[in-house]
Tab-separated table of C-alpha atoms and ligand atoms in Angstrom:
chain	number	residue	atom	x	y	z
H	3	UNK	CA	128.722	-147.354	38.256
H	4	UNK	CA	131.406	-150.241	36.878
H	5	UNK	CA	130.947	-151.696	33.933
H	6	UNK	CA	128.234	-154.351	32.352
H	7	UNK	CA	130.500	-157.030	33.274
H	8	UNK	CA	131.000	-156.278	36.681
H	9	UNK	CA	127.296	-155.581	36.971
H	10	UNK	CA	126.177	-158.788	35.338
H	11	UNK	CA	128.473	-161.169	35.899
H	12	UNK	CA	126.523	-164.294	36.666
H	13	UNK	CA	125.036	-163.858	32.792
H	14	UNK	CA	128.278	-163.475	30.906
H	15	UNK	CA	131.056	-166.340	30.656
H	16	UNK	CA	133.736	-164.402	32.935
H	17	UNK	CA	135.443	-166.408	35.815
H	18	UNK	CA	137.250	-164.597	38.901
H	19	UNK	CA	140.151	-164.671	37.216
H	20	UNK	CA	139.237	-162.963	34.026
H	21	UNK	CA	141.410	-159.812	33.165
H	22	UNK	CA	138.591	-156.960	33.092
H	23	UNK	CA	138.835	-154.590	30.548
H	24	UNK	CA	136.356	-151.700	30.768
H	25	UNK	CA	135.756	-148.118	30.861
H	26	UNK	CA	133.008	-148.660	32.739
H	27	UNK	CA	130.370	-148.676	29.991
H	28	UNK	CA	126.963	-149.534	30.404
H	29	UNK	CA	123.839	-147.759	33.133
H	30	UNK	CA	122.910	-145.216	30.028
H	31	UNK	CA	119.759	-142.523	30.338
H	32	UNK	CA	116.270	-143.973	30.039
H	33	UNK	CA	115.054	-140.719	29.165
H	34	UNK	CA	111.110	-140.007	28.845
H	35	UNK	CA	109.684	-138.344	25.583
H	36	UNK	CA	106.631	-136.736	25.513
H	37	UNK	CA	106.735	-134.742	22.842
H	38	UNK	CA	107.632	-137.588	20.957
H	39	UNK	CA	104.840	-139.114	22.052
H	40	UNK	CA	102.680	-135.993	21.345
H	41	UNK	CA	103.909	-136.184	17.686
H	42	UNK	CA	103.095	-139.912	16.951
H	43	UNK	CA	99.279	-139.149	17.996
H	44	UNK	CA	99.677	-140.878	21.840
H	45	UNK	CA	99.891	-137.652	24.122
H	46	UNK	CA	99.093	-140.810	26.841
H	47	UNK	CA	101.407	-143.128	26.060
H	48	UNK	CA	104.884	-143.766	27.740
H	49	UNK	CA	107.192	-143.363	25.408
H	50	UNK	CA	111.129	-143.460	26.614
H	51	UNK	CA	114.689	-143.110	24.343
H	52	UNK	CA	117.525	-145.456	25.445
H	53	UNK	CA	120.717	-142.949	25.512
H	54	UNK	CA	123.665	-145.038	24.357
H	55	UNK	CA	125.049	-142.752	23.125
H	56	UNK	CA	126.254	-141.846	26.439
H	57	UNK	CA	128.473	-145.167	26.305
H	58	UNK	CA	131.679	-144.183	26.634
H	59	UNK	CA	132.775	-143.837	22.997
H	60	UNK	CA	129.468	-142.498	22.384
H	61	UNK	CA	127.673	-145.886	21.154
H	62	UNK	CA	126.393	-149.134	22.406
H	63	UNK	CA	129.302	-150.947	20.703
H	64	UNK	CA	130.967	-150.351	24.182
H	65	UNK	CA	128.715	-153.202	25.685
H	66	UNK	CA	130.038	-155.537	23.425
H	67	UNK	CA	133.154	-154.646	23.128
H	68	UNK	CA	134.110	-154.581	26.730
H	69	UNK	CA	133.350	-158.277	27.373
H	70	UNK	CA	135.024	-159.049	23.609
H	71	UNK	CA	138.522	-157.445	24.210
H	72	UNK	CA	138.375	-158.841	27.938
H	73	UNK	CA	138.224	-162.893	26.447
H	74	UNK	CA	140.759	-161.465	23.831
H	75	UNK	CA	143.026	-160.600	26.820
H	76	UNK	CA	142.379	-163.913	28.570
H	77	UNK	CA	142.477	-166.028	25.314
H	78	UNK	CA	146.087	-164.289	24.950
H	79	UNK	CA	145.362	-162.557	21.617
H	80	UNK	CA	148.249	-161.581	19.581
H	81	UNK	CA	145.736	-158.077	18.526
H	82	UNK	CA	142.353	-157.629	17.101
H	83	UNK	CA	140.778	-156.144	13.632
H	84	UNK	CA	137.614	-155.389	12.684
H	85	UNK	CA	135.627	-153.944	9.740
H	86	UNK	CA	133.709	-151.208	10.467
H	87	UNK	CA	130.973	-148.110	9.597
H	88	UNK	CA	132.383	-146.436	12.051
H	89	UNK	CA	131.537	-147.389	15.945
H	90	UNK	CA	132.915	-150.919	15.887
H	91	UNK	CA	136.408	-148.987	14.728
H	92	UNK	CA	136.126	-146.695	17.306
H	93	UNK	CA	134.985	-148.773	19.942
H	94	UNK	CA	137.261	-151.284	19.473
H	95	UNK	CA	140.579	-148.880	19.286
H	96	UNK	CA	139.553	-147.918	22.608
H	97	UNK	CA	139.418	-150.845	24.438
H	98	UNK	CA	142.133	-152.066	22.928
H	99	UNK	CA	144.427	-148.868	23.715
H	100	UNK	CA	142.895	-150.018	27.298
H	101	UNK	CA	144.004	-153.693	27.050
H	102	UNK	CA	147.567	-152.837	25.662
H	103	UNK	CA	146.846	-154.615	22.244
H	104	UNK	CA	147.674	-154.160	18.355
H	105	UNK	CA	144.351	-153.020	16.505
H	106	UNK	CA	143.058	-152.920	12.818
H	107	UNK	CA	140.139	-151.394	11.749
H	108	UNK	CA	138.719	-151.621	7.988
H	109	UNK	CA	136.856	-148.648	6.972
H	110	UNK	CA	134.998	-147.948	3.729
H	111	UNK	CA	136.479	-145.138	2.111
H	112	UNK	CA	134.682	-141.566	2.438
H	113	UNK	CA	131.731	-143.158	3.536
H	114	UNK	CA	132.745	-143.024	8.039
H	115	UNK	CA	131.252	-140.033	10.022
H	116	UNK	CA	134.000	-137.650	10.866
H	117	UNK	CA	133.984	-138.570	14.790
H	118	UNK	CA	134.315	-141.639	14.096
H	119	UNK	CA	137.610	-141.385	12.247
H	120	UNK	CA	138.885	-139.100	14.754
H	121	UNK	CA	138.005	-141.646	17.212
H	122	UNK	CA	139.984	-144.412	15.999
H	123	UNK	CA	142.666	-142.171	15.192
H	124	UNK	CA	143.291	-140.622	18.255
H	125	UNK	CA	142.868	-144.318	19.668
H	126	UNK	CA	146.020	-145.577	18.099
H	127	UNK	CA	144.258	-147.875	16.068
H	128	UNK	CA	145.760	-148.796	12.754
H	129	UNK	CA	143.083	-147.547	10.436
H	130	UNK	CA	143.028	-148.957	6.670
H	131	UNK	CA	140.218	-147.419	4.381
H	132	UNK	CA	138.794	-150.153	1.624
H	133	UNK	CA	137.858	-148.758	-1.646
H	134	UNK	CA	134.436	-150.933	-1.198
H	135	UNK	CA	131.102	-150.908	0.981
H	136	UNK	CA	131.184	-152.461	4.594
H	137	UNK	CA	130.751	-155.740	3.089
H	138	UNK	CA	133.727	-155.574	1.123
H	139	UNK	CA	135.516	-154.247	4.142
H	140	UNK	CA	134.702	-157.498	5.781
H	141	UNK	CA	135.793	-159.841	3.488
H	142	UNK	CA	139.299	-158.604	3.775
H	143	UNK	CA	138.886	-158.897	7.480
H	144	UNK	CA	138.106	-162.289	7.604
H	145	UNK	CA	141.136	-163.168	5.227
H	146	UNK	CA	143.514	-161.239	7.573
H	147	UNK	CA	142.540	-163.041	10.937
H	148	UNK	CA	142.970	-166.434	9.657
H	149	UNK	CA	146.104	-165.408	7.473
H	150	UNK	CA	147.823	-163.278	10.685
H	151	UNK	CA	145.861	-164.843	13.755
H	152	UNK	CA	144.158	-161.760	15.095
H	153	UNK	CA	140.947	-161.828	17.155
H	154	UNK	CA	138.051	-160.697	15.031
H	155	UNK	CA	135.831	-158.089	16.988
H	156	UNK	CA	133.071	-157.607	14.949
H	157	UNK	CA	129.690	-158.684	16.194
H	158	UNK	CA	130.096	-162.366	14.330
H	159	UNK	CA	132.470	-162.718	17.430
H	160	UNK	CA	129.841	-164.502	20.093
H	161	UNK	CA	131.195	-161.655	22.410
H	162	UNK	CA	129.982	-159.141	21.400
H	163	UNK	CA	126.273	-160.192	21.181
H	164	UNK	CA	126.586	-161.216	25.048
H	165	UNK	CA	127.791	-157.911	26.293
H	166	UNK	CA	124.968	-156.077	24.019
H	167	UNK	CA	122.411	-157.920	25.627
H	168	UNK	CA	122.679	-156.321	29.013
H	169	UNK	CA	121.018	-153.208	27.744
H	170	UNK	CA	118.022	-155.366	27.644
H	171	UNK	CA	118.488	-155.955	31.572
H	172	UNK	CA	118.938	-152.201	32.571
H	173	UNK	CA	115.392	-151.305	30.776
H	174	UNK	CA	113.419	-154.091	32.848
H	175	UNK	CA	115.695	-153.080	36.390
H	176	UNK	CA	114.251	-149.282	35.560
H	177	UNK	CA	110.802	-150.186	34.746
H	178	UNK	CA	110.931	-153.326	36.820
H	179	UNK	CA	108.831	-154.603	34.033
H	180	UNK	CA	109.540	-155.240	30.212
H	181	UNK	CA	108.519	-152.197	27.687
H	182	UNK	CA	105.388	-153.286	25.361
H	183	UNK	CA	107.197	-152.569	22.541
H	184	UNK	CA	110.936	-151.706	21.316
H	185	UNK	CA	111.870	-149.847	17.967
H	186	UNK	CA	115.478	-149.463	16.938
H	187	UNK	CA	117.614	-149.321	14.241
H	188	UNK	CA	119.430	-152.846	12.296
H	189	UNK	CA	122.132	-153.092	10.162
H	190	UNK	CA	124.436	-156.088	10.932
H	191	UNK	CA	121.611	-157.051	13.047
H	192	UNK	CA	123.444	-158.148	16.297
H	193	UNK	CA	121.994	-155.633	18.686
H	194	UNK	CA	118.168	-156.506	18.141
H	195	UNK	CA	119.663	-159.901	18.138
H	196	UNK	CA	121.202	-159.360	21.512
H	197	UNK	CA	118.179	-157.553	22.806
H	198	UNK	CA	116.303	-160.536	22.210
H	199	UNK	CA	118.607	-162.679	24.077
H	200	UNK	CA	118.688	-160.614	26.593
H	201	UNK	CA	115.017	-160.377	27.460
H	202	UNK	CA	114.684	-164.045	26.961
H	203	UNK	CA	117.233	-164.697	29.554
H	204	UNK	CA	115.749	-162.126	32.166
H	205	UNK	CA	112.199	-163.715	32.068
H	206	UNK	CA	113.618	-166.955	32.271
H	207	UNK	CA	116.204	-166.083	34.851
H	208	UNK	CA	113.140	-163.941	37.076
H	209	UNK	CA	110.872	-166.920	36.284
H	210	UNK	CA	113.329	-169.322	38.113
H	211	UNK	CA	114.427	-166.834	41.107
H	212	UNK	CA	111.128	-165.468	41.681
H	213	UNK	CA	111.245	-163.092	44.731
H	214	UNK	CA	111.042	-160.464	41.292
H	215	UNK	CA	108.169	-162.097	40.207
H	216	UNK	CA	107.231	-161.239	36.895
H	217	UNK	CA	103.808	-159.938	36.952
H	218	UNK	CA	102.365	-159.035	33.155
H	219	UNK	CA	104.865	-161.035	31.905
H	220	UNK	CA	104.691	-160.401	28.236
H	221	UNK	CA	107.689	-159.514	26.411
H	222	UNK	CA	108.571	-156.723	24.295
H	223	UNK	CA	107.596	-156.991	20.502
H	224	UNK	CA	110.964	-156.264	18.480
H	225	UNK	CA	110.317	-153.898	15.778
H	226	UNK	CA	113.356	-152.965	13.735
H	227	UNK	CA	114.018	-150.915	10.933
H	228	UNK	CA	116.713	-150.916	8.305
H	229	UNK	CA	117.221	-147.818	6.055
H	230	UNK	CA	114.844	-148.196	2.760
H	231	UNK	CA	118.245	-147.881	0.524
H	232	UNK	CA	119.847	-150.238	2.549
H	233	UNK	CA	117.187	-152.978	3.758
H	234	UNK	CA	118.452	-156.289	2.527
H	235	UNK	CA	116.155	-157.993	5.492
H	236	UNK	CA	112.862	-156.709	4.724
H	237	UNK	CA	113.478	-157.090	0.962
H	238	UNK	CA	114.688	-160.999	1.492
H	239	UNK	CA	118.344	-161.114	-0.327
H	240	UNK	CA	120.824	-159.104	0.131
H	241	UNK	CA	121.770	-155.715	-0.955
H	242	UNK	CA	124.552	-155.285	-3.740
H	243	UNK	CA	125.221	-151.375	-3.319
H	244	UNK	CA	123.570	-150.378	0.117
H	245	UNK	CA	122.861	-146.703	-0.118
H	246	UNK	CA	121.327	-144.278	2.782
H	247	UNK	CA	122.735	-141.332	4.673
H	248	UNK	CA	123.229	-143.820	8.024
H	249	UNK	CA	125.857	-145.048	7.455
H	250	UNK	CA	125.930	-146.824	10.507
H	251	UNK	CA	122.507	-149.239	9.222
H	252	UNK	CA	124.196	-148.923	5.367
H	253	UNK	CA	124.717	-152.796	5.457
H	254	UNK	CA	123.927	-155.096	2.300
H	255	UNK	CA	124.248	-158.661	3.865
H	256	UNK	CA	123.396	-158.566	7.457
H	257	UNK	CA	125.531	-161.258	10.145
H	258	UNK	CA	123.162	-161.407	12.030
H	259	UNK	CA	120.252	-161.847	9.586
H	260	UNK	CA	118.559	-164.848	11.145
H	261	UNK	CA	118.548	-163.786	14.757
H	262	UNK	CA	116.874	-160.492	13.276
H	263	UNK	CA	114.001	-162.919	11.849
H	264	UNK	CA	113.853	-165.132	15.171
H	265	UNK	CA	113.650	-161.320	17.217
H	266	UNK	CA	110.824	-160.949	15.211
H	267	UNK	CA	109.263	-163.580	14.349
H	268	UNK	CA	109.023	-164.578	17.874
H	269	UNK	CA	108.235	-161.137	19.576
H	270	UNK	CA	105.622	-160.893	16.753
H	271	UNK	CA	107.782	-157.783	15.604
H	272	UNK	CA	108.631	-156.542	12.372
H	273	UNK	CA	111.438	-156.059	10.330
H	274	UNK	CA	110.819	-152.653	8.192
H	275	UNK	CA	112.464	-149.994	6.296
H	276	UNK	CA	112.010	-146.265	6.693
H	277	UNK	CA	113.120	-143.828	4.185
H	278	UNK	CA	116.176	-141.242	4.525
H	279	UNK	CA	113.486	-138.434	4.513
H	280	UNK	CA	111.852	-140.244	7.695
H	281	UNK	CA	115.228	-140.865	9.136
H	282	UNK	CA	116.308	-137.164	9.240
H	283	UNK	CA	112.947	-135.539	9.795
H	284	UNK	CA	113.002	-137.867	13.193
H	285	UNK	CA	116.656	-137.043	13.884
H	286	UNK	CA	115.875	-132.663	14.092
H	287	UNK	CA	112.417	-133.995	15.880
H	288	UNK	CA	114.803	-135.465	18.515
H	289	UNK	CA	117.326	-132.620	19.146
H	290	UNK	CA	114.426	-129.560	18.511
H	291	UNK	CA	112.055	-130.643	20.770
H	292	UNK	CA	113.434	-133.425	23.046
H	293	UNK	CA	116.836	-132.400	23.065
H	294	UNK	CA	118.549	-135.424	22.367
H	295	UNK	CA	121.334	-135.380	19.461
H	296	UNK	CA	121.698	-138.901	18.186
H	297	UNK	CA	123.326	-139.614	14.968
H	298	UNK	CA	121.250	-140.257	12.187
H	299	UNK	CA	120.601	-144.317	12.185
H	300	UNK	CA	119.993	-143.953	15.951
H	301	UNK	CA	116.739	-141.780	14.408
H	302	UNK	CA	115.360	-144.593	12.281
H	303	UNK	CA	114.251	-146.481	15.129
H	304	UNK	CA	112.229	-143.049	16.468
H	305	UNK	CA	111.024	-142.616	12.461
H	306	UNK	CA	110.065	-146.041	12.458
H	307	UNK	CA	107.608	-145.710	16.196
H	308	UNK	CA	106.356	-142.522	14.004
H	309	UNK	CA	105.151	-144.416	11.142
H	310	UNK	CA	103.901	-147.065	12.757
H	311	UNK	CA	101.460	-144.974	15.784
H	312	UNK	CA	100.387	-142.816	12.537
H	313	UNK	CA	99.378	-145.985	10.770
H	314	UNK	CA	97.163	-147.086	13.609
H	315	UNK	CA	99.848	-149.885	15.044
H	316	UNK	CA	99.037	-148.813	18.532
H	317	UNK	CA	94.988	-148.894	18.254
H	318	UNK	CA	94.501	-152.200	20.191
H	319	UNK	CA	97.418	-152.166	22.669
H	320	UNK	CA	95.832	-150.737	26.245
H	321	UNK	CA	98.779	-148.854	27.511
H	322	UNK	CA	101.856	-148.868	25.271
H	323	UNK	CA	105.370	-149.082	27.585
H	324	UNK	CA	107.575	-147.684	24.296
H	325	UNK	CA	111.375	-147.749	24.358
H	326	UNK	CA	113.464	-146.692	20.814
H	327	UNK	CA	116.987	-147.095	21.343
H	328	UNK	CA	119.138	-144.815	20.814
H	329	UNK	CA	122.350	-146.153	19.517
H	330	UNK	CA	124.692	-143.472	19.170
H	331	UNK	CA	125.667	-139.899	19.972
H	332	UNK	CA	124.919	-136.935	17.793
H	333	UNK	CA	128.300	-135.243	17.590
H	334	UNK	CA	129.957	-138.919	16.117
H	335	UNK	CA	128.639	-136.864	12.752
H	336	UNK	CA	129.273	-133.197	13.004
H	337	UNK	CA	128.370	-132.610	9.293
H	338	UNK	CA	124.534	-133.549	9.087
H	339	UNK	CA	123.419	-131.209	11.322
H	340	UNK	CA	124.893	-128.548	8.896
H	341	UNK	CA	124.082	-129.829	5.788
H	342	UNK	CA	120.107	-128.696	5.968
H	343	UNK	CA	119.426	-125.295	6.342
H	344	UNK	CA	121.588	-124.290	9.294
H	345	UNK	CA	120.217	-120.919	10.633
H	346	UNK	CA	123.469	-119.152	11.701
H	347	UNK	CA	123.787	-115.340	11.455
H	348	UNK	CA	127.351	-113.441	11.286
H	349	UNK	CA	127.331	-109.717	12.580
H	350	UNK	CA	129.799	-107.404	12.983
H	351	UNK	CA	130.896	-106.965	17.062
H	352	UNK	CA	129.126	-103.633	17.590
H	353	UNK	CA	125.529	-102.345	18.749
H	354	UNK	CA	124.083	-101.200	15.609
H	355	UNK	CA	124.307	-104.995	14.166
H	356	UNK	CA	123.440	-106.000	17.546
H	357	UNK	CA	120.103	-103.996	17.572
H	358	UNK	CA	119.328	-104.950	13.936
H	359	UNK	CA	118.580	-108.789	14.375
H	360	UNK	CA	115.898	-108.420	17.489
H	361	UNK	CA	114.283	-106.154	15.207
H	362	UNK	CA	113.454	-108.583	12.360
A	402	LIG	C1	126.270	-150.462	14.773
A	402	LIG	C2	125.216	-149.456	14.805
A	402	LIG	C3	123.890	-149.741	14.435
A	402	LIG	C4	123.473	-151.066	13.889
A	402	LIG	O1	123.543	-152.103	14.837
A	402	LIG	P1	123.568	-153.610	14.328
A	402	LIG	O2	123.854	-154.409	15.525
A	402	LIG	O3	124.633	-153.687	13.289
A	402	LIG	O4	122.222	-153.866	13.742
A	402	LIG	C5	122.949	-148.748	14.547
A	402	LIG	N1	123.272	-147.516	14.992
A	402	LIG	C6	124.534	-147.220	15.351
A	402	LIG	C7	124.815	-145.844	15.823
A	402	LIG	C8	125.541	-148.164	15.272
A	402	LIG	O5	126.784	-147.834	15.623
């Protein structure tokens, strides 16, 4: 498949003569669940996980980043920076390797998943570590740009939000309807943000150009969840020292805060928190019994569905169309996995040992 701007060209601002720059990211697994679904109490319910992880650095920062290093190219960018958890850094050293520009990424220090790092190593990317939280990391972002004039690729760059949004297209072109609901993960915000968007502009679009008529043409409530540690949104002012072990939702002082609240507000969705318990117990639920590996803030959109089927969320709603999205790869952070209880037996290479643990 090519890339989300090739695919959806008519809904991003690209003109014939635009300088692509993709890997052609984009067309991820809608994968169904139904153990999942089993777990939260709906054995009837469909219940589907959003792979993008499968991007092509492993998270949906690929969407965005395509179409944001592509007007970069065009605008005739002198390089880009960015501050980063992680997958912005990574993302962005890619396709800017692919574009042939200078990149900066901003990292917190000791707090970036290992694959990450690795990622925007091996990239080429200049990496600088900040001996501060993302937020801080930020800061010295925006002070750069203005003071060197690089592009800024983090997710306040318009962008970014307009490449995200075509995720929201695939799901309705697969179901050729919209999901009832949508759980996922927020930290900066911009992705529910650009989900949002990007259902608003389908209906409106189908509305128009109605061959696909829209029949049961409600849209999807948004429900997003920030890590409890780390949930500046539902607590309504920002978070001085965001804690949680995602560190890709561990955000004090969202960007995107107020197109979180119109997602919401308007989808009649919620904004939540979920703790780091929740979080990991939904992460192993993934891998064990679905067999999906996503990294741990991906899971707090799956712990957040969980929590809110228990509490009786979905006693009203007929048949529930459920999508969480998945928003980044499992092996991004090689350490989690490893940090519980890993059952791993050593034996020595000979029969004896070999016989020994089928007998236990
Ligand atoms: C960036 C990121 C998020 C948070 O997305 P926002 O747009 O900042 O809300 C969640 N999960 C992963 C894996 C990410 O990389």
């Amino acid at each position: 498949m090519p890339g989300i701007i090739e695919r959806y060209r008519e809904f991003l601002p690209v003109g014939p003569k635009t300088p692509i720059v993709t890997l052609n990211e984009g067309s991820t697994p809608l994968v169904r669940a139904d153990r999942v679904a089993a777990l939260a109490g709906l054995p009837r319910a469909s219940v589907y996980l959003k792979l993008e992880g499968s991007n092509p650095t492993g998270s949906f920062k690929d969407r965005g980043m395509t179409l944001a290093m592509t007007k970069a190219l065009e605008g005739g960018a002198r390089g880009v920076i960015c501050a980063s958890t992680g997958n912005t850094a990574a993302s962005a050293a890619a396709y800017a390797a692919r574009a042939g520009l200078p990149c900066h990424v901003f990292l917190p220090d000791g707090a970036v998943a290992l694959g990450k790092l690795s990622q925007a190593v091996v990239y080429g990317a200049r990496v600088i570590t900040v001996k501060g939280n993302f937020d801080a990391c930020f800061k010295l972002v925006r002070e750069a740009a203005q003071e060197y004039s690089l592009t800024i690729v983090n997710s306040s760059n318009p962008y970014r939000l307009e490449g995200q949004k075509t995720a929201a297209f695939e799901i309705w072109e697969e179901f050729k309807r919209f999901p009832t609901h949508q759980f996922m993960p927020v930290g900066n915000a911009g992705n529910i943000t650009a989900y949002w968007r990007g259902y608003k502009e389908f209906f409106k679009f189908n509305s128009v150009n109605s061959q696909l008529a829209i029949r049961n043409s409600q849209l999807p409530m948004m429900m997003g969840y920030q890590a409890r540690g780390a949930a500046p949104i539902v607590l309504g002012k920002p978070v001085k020292n965001p804690q949680t072990i995602a560190t890709a939702i561990r955000i004090g002082n969202p960007v995107s805060w107020q197109g979180a609240l119109g997602a919401s507000e308007e989808s009649e969705g919620v904004i939540a928190a979920v703790s780091d318990a929740q979080i990991l117990s939904a992460y192993r639920l993934l891998a064990s019994k679905e067999g999906v590996f996503c990294e741990p803030s991906s899971a707090a959109g799956v712990a957040g569905f969980l929590t809110f089927a228990r509490q009786g969320g979905f006693r009203k709603i007929q048949n529930p169309r459920i999508v969480c999205i998945l928003t980044g790869h499992g092996l991004k952070d090689p350490d989690t996995p490893l940090k519980s209880k890993a059952i791993i037996t050593t034996i020595n290479a000979d029969g004896r040992s070999l016989k020994k643990i089928f007998q236990r």
